[in-house]
């Protein structure tokens, strides 16, 4: 069945990123005993016993792929009913790549023995994710010099996972300085070019991130994308402007953006307590 499914993935109109996601998911599933089972014999009990390496998002990549495979099997009349199973809980939004984590990662990277260009690339990516909130693979790595407005200190994102993803993002002072050094006198081309990449730009710094994370003693479920979550949390806390946060992060769903609002609960709680204390004092007098 996997052969038929992967052929469908290759030939369908899915986005390239989705195709890669399902191909990666199958590679993970292929390492489990499910790979030797008939598709119509897979049960929820079998799925619950599966274990995958690295982060919860890795496990969910495999589980989402399996779920899609089962639904296709049902659609192709090879399966009567799709078994229900839960994804692994991810802690990406609660775990933040904050100031302390950034400093530890960059300090650790400096001692990893990388070439100077590799270290500077890693450092710049970490800083940019934290100060722009850009999606690393879909947006940051694809940034072109033509999309940098030096006069107004703005980065324009021309394409993203949603229509709302097309947006301007303000440059902080350190991002402006960093990009000026990185781009130099060039006026066009990739901000993060790569001669070894078929698409012409870098597509990941995952290996370097894991190495620096381990050396820095940071938790394994801390990933680069946590820098985007930290951006949303910090900006919402400092500005209180949910609409502005949604625009700069490319969100169309208020519920998604509201996940960054948890620090504001302390402010609300303090206001309520202040009001109630004042009321109590007035009634006592």
PDB file of C-alpha atoms in Angstrom:
ATOM      1  CA  UNK A   1       0.000   0.000   0.000  1.00  0.00           C
ATOM      2  CA  UNK A   2       2.865   2.399   0.766  1.00  0.00           C
ATOM      3  CA  UNK A   3       4.039   2.143  -2.854  1.00  0.00           C
ATOM      4  CA  UNK A   4       0.608   3.166  -4.109  1.00  0.00           C
ATOM      5  CA  UNK A   5       0.301   5.927  -1.513  1.00  0.00           C
ATOM      6  CA  UNK A   6       3.727   7.433  -2.282  1.00  0.00           C
ATOM      7  CA  UNK A   7       2.939   7.330  -6.003  1.00  0.00           C
ATOM      8  CA  UNK A   8      -0.245   9.275  -5.255  1.00  0.00           C
ATOM      9  CA  UNK A   9       1.762  11.785  -3.198  1.00  0.00           C
ATOM     10  CA  UNK A  10       4.202  12.330  -6.083  1.00  0.00           C
ATOM     11  CA  UNK A  11       1.511  12.785  -8.734  1.00  0.00           C
ATOM     12  CA  UNK A  12      -1.106  14.772  -6.825  1.00  0.00           C
ATOM     13  CA  UNK A  13      -1.431  18.569  -6.706  1.00  0.00           C
ATOM     14  CA  UNK A  14      -0.249  18.805  -3.097  1.00  0.00           C
ATOM     15  CA  UNK A  15       2.254  21.509  -2.243  1.00  0.00           C
ATOM     16  CA  UNK A  16       5.878  20.371  -2.399  1.00  0.00           C
ATOM     17  CA  UNK A  17       6.294  20.913   1.333  1.00  0.00           C
ATOM     18  CA  UNK A  18       3.334  18.609   2.031  1.00  0.00           C
ATOM     19  CA  UNK A  19       4.768  15.947  -0.259  1.00  0.00           C
ATOM     20  CA  UNK A  20       8.082  16.076   1.587  1.00  0.00           C
ATOM     21  CA  UNK A  21       6.190  15.889   4.897  1.00  0.00           C
ATOM     22  CA  UNK A  22       4.413  12.663   3.910  1.00  0.00           C
ATOM     23  CA  UNK A  23       7.590  11.161   2.468  1.00  0.00           C
ATOM     24  CA  UNK A  24       9.388  11.912   5.738  1.00  0.00           C
ATOM     25  CA  UNK A  25       6.474  10.476   7.703  1.00  0.00           C
ATOM     26  CA  UNK A  26       6.661   7.222   5.751  1.00  0.00           C
ATOM     27  CA  UNK A  27      10.406   6.938   6.355  1.00  0.00           C
ATOM     28  CA  UNK A  28       9.654   7.114  10.081  1.00  0.00           C
ATOM     29  CA  UNK A  29       6.822   4.584   9.817  1.00  0.00           C
ATOM     30  CA  UNK A  30       9.010   2.268   7.762  1.00  0.00           C
ATOM     31  CA  UNK A  31      11.233   1.765  10.811  1.00  0.00           C
ATOM     32  CA  UNK A  32       8.328   0.350  12.837  1.00  0.00           C
ATOM     33  CA  UNK A  33       6.581  -3.015  12.767  1.00  0.00           C
ATOM     34  CA  UNK A  34       3.600  -1.401  11.068  1.00  0.00           C
ATOM     35  CA  UNK A  35       5.555  -1.488   7.811  1.00  0.00           C
ATOM     36  CA  UNK A  36       5.151  -5.286   7.705  1.00  0.00           C
ATOM     37  CA  UNK A  37       1.418  -5.266   8.457  1.00  0.00           C
ATOM     38  CA  UNK A  38      -1.528  -5.246   6.079  1.00  0.00           C
ATOM     39  CA  UNK A  39      -3.150  -1.814   5.958  1.00  0.00           C
ATOM     40  CA  UNK A  40      -6.532  -3.284   6.959  1.00  0.00           C
ATOM     41  CA  UNK A  41      -5.037  -4.938  10.045  1.00  0.00           C
ATOM     42  CA  UNK A  42      -3.739  -1.749  11.677  1.00  0.00           C
ATOM     43  CA  UNK A  43      -5.647  -0.896  14.855  1.00  0.00           C
ATOM     44  CA  UNK A  44      -5.541   1.971  17.348  1.00  0.00           C
ATOM     45  CA  UNK A  45      -3.839  -0.389  19.816  1.00  0.00           C
ATOM     46  CA  UNK A  46      -1.007  -0.936  17.342  1.00  0.00           C
ATOM     47  CA  UNK A  47      -0.589   2.791  16.822  1.00  0.00           C
ATOM     48  CA  UNK A  48      -0.462   3.533  20.551  1.00  0.00           C
ATOM     49  CA  UNK A  49       2.591   1.275  20.945  1.00  0.00           C
ATOM     50  CA  UNK A  50       4.622   3.155  18.326  1.00  0.00           C
ATOM     51  CA  UNK A  51       7.634   5.171  19.409  1.00  0.00           C
ATOM     52  CA  UNK A  52       9.611   7.589  17.274  1.00  0.00           C
ATOM     53  CA  UNK A  53      12.985   9.329  17.786  1.00  0.00           C
ATOM     54  CA  UNK A  54      13.570  12.984  18.657  1.00  0.00           C
ATOM     55  CA  UNK A  55      10.789  15.524  19.237  1.00  0.00           C
ATOM     56  CA  UNK A  56       6.988  15.090  19.510  1.00  0.00           C
ATOM     57  CA  UNK A  57       6.631  16.909  16.175  1.00  0.00           C
ATOM     58  CA  UNK A  58       8.654  14.095  14.613  1.00  0.00           C
ATOM     59  CA  UNK A  59       6.196  11.546  15.989  1.00  0.00           C
ATOM     60  CA  UNK A  60       3.242  13.583  14.763  1.00  0.00           C
ATOM     61  CA  UNK A  61       4.736  13.736  11.277  1.00  0.00           C
ATOM     62  CA  UNK A  62       4.606   9.923  11.200  1.00  0.00           C
ATOM     63  CA  UNK A  63       1.162   9.741  12.787  1.00  0.00           C
ATOM     64  CA  UNK A  64      -0.365  12.340  10.450  1.00  0.00           C
ATOM     65  CA  UNK A  65       1.097  10.437   7.505  1.00  0.00           C
ATOM     66  CA  UNK A  66      -0.378   7.190   8.805  1.00  0.00           C
ATOM     67  CA  UNK A  67      -3.749   8.857   9.282  1.00  0.00           C
ATOM     68  CA  UNK A  68      -3.675  10.157   5.695  1.00  0.00           C
ATOM     69  CA  UNK A  69      -2.679   6.699   4.433  1.00  0.00           C
ATOM     70  CA  UNK A  70      -5.578   5.068   6.277  1.00  0.00           C
ATOM     71  CA  UNK A  71      -8.069   7.598   4.918  1.00  0.00           C
ATOM     72  CA  UNK A  72      -6.783   7.031   1.385  1.00  0.00           C
ATOM     73  CA  UNK A  73      -7.146   3.279   1.916  1.00  0.00           C
ATOM     74  CA  UNK A  74     -10.750   3.865   2.972  1.00  0.00           C
ATOM     75  CA  UNK A  75     -11.340   6.107  -0.042  1.00  0.00           C
ATOM     76  CA  UNK A  76      -9.870   3.442  -2.358  1.00  0.00           C
ATOM     77  CA  UNK A  77     -12.174   0.774  -0.835  1.00  0.00           C
ATOM     78  CA  UNK A  78      -9.269  -1.113   0.721  1.00  0.00           C
ATOM     79  CA  UNK A  79     -10.405  -0.403   4.271  1.00  0.00           C
ATOM     80  CA  UNK A  80     -13.858  -0.357   5.826  1.00  0.00           C
ATOM     81  CA  UNK A  81     -13.188   1.981   8.725  1.00  0.00           C
ATOM     82  CA  UNK A  82     -10.254   4.158   9.802  1.00  0.00           C
ATOM     83  CA  UNK A  83      -9.154   3.499  13.402  1.00  0.00           C
ATOM     84  CA  UNK A  84      -9.083   6.576  15.611  1.00  0.00           C
ATOM     85  CA  UNK A  85      -5.902   7.536  17.445  1.00  0.00           C
ATOM     86  CA  UNK A  86      -4.489  10.671  19.040  1.00  0.00           C
ATOM     87  CA  UNK A  87      -1.454  12.677  18.095  1.00  0.00           C
ATOM     88  CA  UNK A  88       1.377  13.278  20.555  1.00  0.00           C
ATOM     89  CA  UNK A  89       1.067  16.435  22.617  1.00  0.00           C
ATOM     90  CA  UNK A  90       3.496  19.117  21.490  1.00  0.00           C
ATOM     91  CA  UNK A  91       4.843  21.810  23.790  1.00  0.00           C
ATOM     92  CA  UNK A  92       6.155  24.191  21.120  1.00  0.00           C
ATOM     93  CA  UNK A  93       4.034  27.192  22.124  1.00  0.00           C
ATOM     94  CA  UNK A  94       4.760  26.923  25.830  1.00  0.00           C
ATOM     95  CA  UNK A  95       8.475  26.388  25.267  1.00  0.00           C
ATOM     96  CA  UNK A  96      10.106  29.597  24.124  1.00  0.00           C
ATOM     97  CA  UNK A  97      13.460  30.349  22.553  1.00  0.00           C
ATOM     98  CA  UNK A  98      13.971  33.335  24.856  1.00  0.00           C
ATOM     99  CA  UNK A  99      16.918  35.663  25.540  1.00  0.00           C
ATOM    100  CA  UNK A 100      18.658  33.164  27.793  1.00  0.00           C
ATOM    101  CA  UNK A 101      18.261  30.292  25.319  1.00  0.00           C
ATOM    102  CA  UNK A 102      19.524  32.463  22.469  1.00  0.00           C
ATOM    103  CA  UNK A 103      22.641  33.425  24.400  1.00  0.00           C
ATOM    104  CA  UNK A 104      23.329  29.819  25.374  1.00  0.00           C
ATOM    105  CA  UNK A 105      22.828  28.532  21.822  1.00  0.00           C
ATOM    106  CA  UNK A 106      25.101  31.110  20.232  1.00  0.00           C
ATOM    107  CA  UNK A 107      27.776  30.660  22.913  1.00  0.00           C
ATOM    108  CA  UNK A 108      27.649  26.889  22.442  1.00  0.00           C
ATOM    109  CA  UNK A 109      27.781  27.215  18.653  1.00  0.00           C
ATOM    110  CA  UNK A 110      30.948  29.294  18.970  1.00  0.00           C
ATOM    111  CA  UNK A 111      32.682  26.312  20.610  1.00  0.00           C
ATOM    112  CA  UNK A 112      31.467  23.632  18.173  1.00  0.00           C
ATOM    113  CA  UNK A 113      34.468  23.993  15.862  1.00  0.00           C
ATOM    114  CA  UNK A 114      32.437  25.112  12.862  1.00  0.00           C
ATOM    115  CA  UNK A 115      33.809  27.289  10.109  1.00  0.00           C
ATOM    116  CA  UNK A 116      33.281  31.010  10.642  1.00  0.00           C
ATOM    117  CA  UNK A 117      30.649  31.217   7.883  1.00  0.00           C
ATOM    118  CA  UNK A 118      28.681  28.316   9.379  1.00  0.00           C
ATOM    119  CA  UNK A 119      28.694  29.901  12.815  1.00  0.00           C
ATOM    120  CA  UNK A 120      27.616  33.307  11.449  1.00  0.00           C
ATOM    121  CA  UNK A 121      24.834  31.659   9.443  1.00  0.00           C
ATOM    122  CA  UNK A 122      23.520  29.841  12.514  1.00  0.00           C
ATOM    123  CA  UNK A 123      23.753  32.971  14.694  1.00  0.00           C
ATOM    124  CA  UNK A 124      21.959  35.118  12.118  1.00  0.00           C
ATOM    125  CA  UNK A 125      19.139  32.598  11.639  1.00  0.00           C
ATOM    126  CA  UNK A 126      18.509  32.334  15.382  1.00  0.00           C
ATOM    127  CA  UNK A 127      18.416  36.120  15.792  1.00  0.00           C
ATOM    128  CA  UNK A 128      16.171  36.627  12.759  1.00  0.00           C
ATOM    129  CA  UNK A 129      13.641  34.019  13.879  1.00  0.00           C
ATOM    130  CA  UNK A 130      13.398  35.667  17.290  1.00  0.00           C
ATOM    131  CA  UNK A 131      13.206  39.258  16.008  1.00  0.00           C
ATOM    132  CA  UNK A 132      10.934  38.729  12.978  1.00  0.00           C
ATOM    133  CA  UNK A 133       8.708  35.808  13.967  1.00  0.00           C
ATOM    134  CA  UNK A 134       9.110  34.432  10.431  1.00  0.00           C
ATOM    135  CA  UNK A 135       8.435  30.772   9.703  1.00  0.00           C
ATOM    136  CA  UNK A 136      11.960  29.460   9.266  1.00  0.00           C
ATOM    137  CA  UNK A 137      11.561  27.037   6.332  1.00  0.00           C
ATOM    138  CA  UNK A 138       8.720  28.641   4.411  1.00  0.00           C
ATOM    139  CA  UNK A 139       9.694  32.292   4.868  1.00  0.00           C
ATOM    140  CA  UNK A 140      13.075  33.065   6.431  1.00  0.00           C
ATOM    141  CA  UNK A 141      15.252  30.747   4.345  1.00  0.00           C
ATOM    142  CA  UNK A 142      13.527  32.008   1.165  1.00  0.00           C
ATOM    143  CA  UNK A 143      14.151  35.696   1.855  1.00  0.00           C
ATOM    144  CA  UNK A 144      15.602  37.584  -1.087  1.00  0.00           C
ATOM    145  CA  UNK A 145      17.606  40.793  -0.980  1.00  0.00           C
ATOM    146  CA  UNK A 146      15.071  42.412  -3.320  1.00  0.00           C
ATOM    147  CA  UNK A 147      12.484  42.060  -0.534  1.00  0.00           C
ATOM    148  CA  UNK A 148      14.495  44.124   1.950  1.00  0.00           C
ATOM    149  CA  UNK A 149      13.391  47.747   2.201  1.00  0.00           C
ATOM    150  CA  UNK A 150      16.442  49.424   3.732  1.00  0.00           C
ATOM    151  CA  UNK A 151      14.869  52.887   3.790  1.00  0.00           C
ATOM    152  CA  UNK A 152      11.827  51.878   5.824  1.00  0.00           C
ATOM    153  CA  UNK A 153      13.564  48.989   7.603  1.00  0.00           C
ATOM    154  CA  UNK A 154      11.023  46.411   6.444  1.00  0.00           C
ATOM    155  CA  UNK A 155      11.219  42.798   5.235  1.00  0.00           C
ATOM    156  CA  UNK A 156       8.505  41.811   2.773  1.00  0.00           C
ATOM    157  CA  UNK A 157       7.318  38.187   2.766  1.00  0.00           C
ATOM    158  CA  UNK A 158       5.921  37.522  -0.743  1.00  0.00           C
ATOM    159  CA  UNK A 159       4.732  33.952  -0.162  1.00  0.00           C
ATOM    160  CA  UNK A 160       3.727  31.852   2.825  1.00  0.00           C
ATOM    161  CA  UNK A 161       1.437  29.003   3.897  1.00  0.00           C
ATOM    162  CA  UNK A 162      -1.647  31.273   3.830  1.00  0.00           C
ATOM    163  CA  UNK A 163      -2.684  34.379   1.852  1.00  0.00           C
ATOM    164  CA  UNK A 164      -2.309  36.377   5.077  1.00  0.00           C
ATOM    165  CA  UNK A 165       1.342  35.305   5.093  1.00  0.00           C
ATOM    166  CA  UNK A 166       2.126  37.947   2.442  1.00  0.00           C
ATOM    167  CA  UNK A 167       3.112  40.788   4.726  1.00  0.00           C
ATOM    168  CA  UNK A 168       5.686  43.412   5.732  1.00  0.00           C
ATOM    169  CA  UNK A 169       7.733  42.780   8.864  1.00  0.00           C
ATOM    170  CA  UNK A 170       9.619  45.552  10.682  1.00  0.00           C
ATOM    171  CA  UNK A 171      13.360  45.143  11.187  1.00  0.00           C
ATOM    172  CA  UNK A 172      14.724  45.662  14.658  1.00  0.00           C
ATOM    173  CA  UNK A 173      17.988  47.593  14.835  1.00  0.00           C
ATOM    174  CA  UNK A 174      20.045  44.446  15.304  1.00  0.00           C
ATOM    175  CA  UNK A 175      18.286  42.717  12.394  1.00  0.00           C
ATOM    176  CA  UNK A 176      18.942  45.763  10.191  1.00  0.00           C
ATOM    177  CA  UNK A 177      22.649  45.760  11.130  1.00  0.00           C
ATOM    178  CA  UNK A 178      22.911  41.983  10.710  1.00  0.00           C
ATOM    179  CA  UNK A 179      21.318  42.006   7.245  1.00  0.00           C
ATOM    180  CA  UNK A 180      23.444  44.956   6.116  1.00  0.00           C
ATOM    181  CA  UNK A 181      26.586  42.973   6.910  1.00  0.00           C
ATOM    182  CA  UNK A 182      25.228  39.762   5.373  1.00  0.00           C
ATOM    183  CA  UNK A 183      24.042  41.348   2.113  1.00  0.00           C
ATOM    184  CA  UNK A 184      26.898  43.815   1.709  1.00  0.00           C
ATOM    185  CA  UNK A 185      26.725  45.591  -1.653  1.00  0.00           C
ATOM    186  CA  UNK A 186      24.482  42.974  -3.274  1.00  0.00           C
ATOM    187  CA  UNK A 187      21.116  44.173  -4.530  1.00  0.00           C
ATOM    188  CA  UNK A 188      19.575  40.853  -5.529  1.00  0.00           C
ATOM    189  CA  UNK A 189      19.753  37.166  -4.734  1.00  0.00           C
ATOM    190  CA  UNK A 190      19.104  34.966  -1.719  1.00  0.00           C
ATOM    191  CA  UNK A 191      19.913  36.305   1.734  1.00  0.00           C
ATOM    192  CA  UNK A 192      20.991  32.764   2.681  1.00  0.00           C
ATOM    193  CA  UNK A 193      22.437  31.272  -0.527  1.00  0.00           C
ATOM    194  CA  UNK A 194      23.665  27.694  -0.719  1.00  0.00           C
ATOM    195  CA  UNK A 195      25.624  26.163  -3.599  1.00  0.00           C
ATOM    196  CA  UNK A 196      24.815  22.645  -2.398  1.00  0.00           C
ATOM    197  CA  UNK A 197      21.048  23.233  -2.369  1.00  0.00           C
ATOM    198  CA  UNK A 198      19.029  22.481  -5.510  1.00  0.00           C
ATOM    199  CA  UNK A 199      16.785  25.486  -4.810  1.00  0.00           C
ATOM    200  CA  UNK A 200      19.730  27.852  -4.340  1.00  0.00           C
ATOM    201  CA  UNK A 201      19.165  28.735  -0.680  1.00  0.00           C
ATOM    202  CA  UNK A 202      19.558  26.927   2.637  1.00  0.00           C
ATOM    203  CA  UNK A 203      16.662  24.686   3.611  1.00  0.00           C
ATOM    204  CA  UNK A 204      17.563  23.818   7.203  1.00  0.00           C
ATOM    205  CA  UNK A 205      19.985  24.409  10.073  1.00  0.00           C
ATOM    206  CA  UNK A 206      18.511  21.495  11.997  1.00  0.00           C
ATOM    207  CA  UNK A 207      21.762  19.561  12.437  1.00  0.00           C
ATOM    208  CA  UNK A 208      23.628  22.621  13.707  1.00  0.00           C
ATOM    209  CA  UNK A 209      20.725  23.538  15.996  1.00  0.00           C
ATOM    210  CA  UNK A 210      20.662  20.079  17.597  1.00  0.00           C
ATOM    211  CA  UNK A 211      24.426  20.129  18.099  1.00  0.00           C
ATOM    212  CA  UNK A 212      24.383  23.585  19.720  1.00  0.00           C
ATOM    213  CA  UNK A 213      21.312  22.699  21.796  1.00  0.00           C
ATOM    214  CA  UNK A 214      22.979  19.583  23.183  1.00  0.00           C
ATOM    215  CA  UNK A 215      26.194  21.429  23.975  1.00  0.00           C
ATOM    216  CA  UNK A 216      24.223  24.227  25.660  1.00  0.00           C
ATOM    217  CA  UNK A 217      22.318  21.718  27.811  1.00  0.00           C
ATOM    218  CA  UNK A 218      18.915  22.876  26.556  1.00  0.00           C
ATOM    219  CA  UNK A 219      15.846  20.586  26.415  1.00  0.00           C
ATOM    220  CA  UNK A 220      15.422  18.365  23.347  1.00  0.00           C
ATOM    221  CA  UNK A 221      11.944  19.700  22.610  1.00  0.00           C
ATOM    222  CA  UNK A 222      13.335  23.212  22.106  1.00  0.00           C
ATOM    223  CA  UNK A 223      13.344  23.776  18.349  1.00  0.00           C
ATOM    224  CA  UNK A 224      14.125  26.770  16.165  1.00  0.00           C
ATOM    225  CA  UNK A 225      10.391  27.373  15.571  1.00  0.00           C
ATOM    226  CA  UNK A 226      10.083  28.173  19.288  1.00  0.00           C
ATOM    227  CA  UNK A 227      11.691  31.502  18.390  1.00  0.00           C
ATOM    228  CA  UNK A 228       8.533  32.380  16.444  1.00  0.00           C
ATOM    229  CA  UNK A 229       6.393  31.571  19.476  1.00  0.00           C
ATOM    230  CA  UNK A 230       8.665  33.709  21.660  1.00  0.00           C
ATOM    231  CA  UNK A 231       8.285  36.591  19.190  1.00  0.00           C
ATOM    232  CA  UNK A 232       4.484  36.428  19.386  1.00  0.00           C
ATOM    233  CA  UNK A 233       4.490  36.239  23.168  1.00  0.00           C
ATOM    234  CA  UNK A 234       6.946  39.119  23.638  1.00  0.00           C
ATOM    235  CA  UNK A 235       5.356  41.468  21.120  1.00  0.00           C
ATOM    236  CA  UNK A 236       1.835  40.882  22.410  1.00  0.00           C
ATOM    237  CA  UNK A 237       2.966  41.396  25.989  1.00  0.00           C
ATOM    238  CA  UNK A 238       4.833  44.634  25.184  1.00  0.00           C
ATOM    239  CA  UNK A 239       2.254  46.175  22.836  1.00  0.00           C
ATOM    240  CA  UNK A 240      -1.060  44.615  23.855  1.00  0.00           C
ATOM    241  CA  UNK A 241      -2.003  44.966  20.176  1.00  0.00           C
ATOM    242  CA  UNK A 242      -3.378  41.608  19.052  1.00  0.00           C
ATOM    243  CA  UNK A 243      -4.251  42.869  15.541  1.00  0.00           C
ATOM    244  CA  UNK A 244      -0.701  44.077  14.939  1.00  0.00           C
ATOM    245  CA  UNK A 245       0.736  40.764  16.137  1.00  0.00           C
ATOM    246  CA  UNK A 246      -1.597  38.896  13.772  1.00  0.00           C
ATOM    247  CA  UNK A 247      -0.490  41.046  10.828  1.00  0.00           C
ATOM    248  CA  UNK A 248       3.250  40.710  11.433  1.00  0.00           C
ATOM    249  CA  UNK A 249       2.993  36.942  12.037  1.00  0.00           C
ATOM    250  CA  UNK A 250       0.649  36.238   9.140  1.00  0.00           C
ATOM    251  CA  UNK A 251      -2.245  34.877  11.217  1.00  0.00           C
ATOM    252  CA  UNK A 252      -5.836  35.031  10.007  1.00  0.00           C
ATOM    253  CA  UNK A 253      -7.341  33.117  12.932  1.00  0.00           C
ATOM    254  CA  UNK A 254      -7.695  35.072  16.183  1.00  0.00           C
ATOM    255  CA  UNK A 255      -7.669  31.786  18.121  1.00  0.00           C
ATOM    256  CA  UNK A 256      -4.167  31.047  16.856  1.00  0.00           C
ATOM    257  CA  UNK A 257      -2.857  34.472  17.817  1.00  0.00           C
ATOM    258  CA  UNK A 258      -4.596  34.314  21.208  1.00  0.00           C
ATOM    259  CA  UNK A 259      -2.272  31.477  22.201  1.00  0.00           C
ATOM    260  CA  UNK A 260       0.415  34.100  22.708  1.00  0.00           C
ATOM    261  CA  UNK A 261      -1.714  36.113  25.112  1.00  0.00           C
ATOM    262  CA  UNK A 262      -1.127  34.094  28.266  1.00  0.00           C
ATOM    263  CA  UNK A 263       1.313  36.633  29.855  1.00  0.00           C
ATOM    264  CA  UNK A 264      -1.507  39.197  29.699  1.00  0.00           C
ATOM    265  CA  UNK A 265      -3.444  37.108  32.213  1.00  0.00           C
ATOM    266  CA  UNK A 266      -1.161  38.411  34.937  1.00  0.00           C
ATOM    267  CA  UNK A 267      -2.069  41.982  33.987  1.00  0.00           C
ATOM    268  CA  UNK A 268      -5.795  41.185  34.011  1.00  0.00           C
ATOM    269  CA  UNK A 269      -5.504  39.375  37.319  1.00  0.00           C
ATOM    270  CA  UNK A 270      -3.640  42.316  38.869  1.00  0.00           C
ATOM    271  CA  UNK A 271      -6.303  44.761  37.606  1.00  0.00           C
ATOM    272  CA  UNK A 272      -9.111  42.625  39.036  1.00  0.00           C
ATOM    273  CA  UNK A 273      -7.383  42.316  42.390  1.00  0.00           C
ATOM    274  CA  UNK A 274      -6.714  46.055  42.501  1.00  0.00           C
ATOM    275  CA  UNK A 275     -10.382  46.799  41.786  1.00  0.00           C
ATOM    276  CA  UNK A 276     -11.622  44.269  44.333  1.00  0.00           C
ATOM    277  CA  UNK A 277      -9.224  45.525  47.004  1.00  0.00           C
ATOM    278  CA  UNK A 278     -10.456  49.089  46.411  1.00  0.00           C
ATOM    279  CA  UNK A 279     -14.055  47.926  46.710  1.00  0.00           C
ATOM    280  CA  UNK A 280     -13.316  46.063  49.923  1.00  0.00           C
ATOM    281  CA  UNK A 281     -11.592  49.133  51.395  1.00  0.00           C
ATOM    282  CA  UNK A 282     -14.512  51.373  50.432  1.00  0.00           C
ATOM    283  CA  UNK A 283     -17.064  49.012  51.982  1.00  0.00           C
ATOM    284  CA  UNK A 284     -15.033  48.671  55.176  1.00  0.00           C
ATOM    285  CA  UNK A 285     -14.835  52.436  55.611  1.00  0.00           C
TER     286      UNK A 285
END
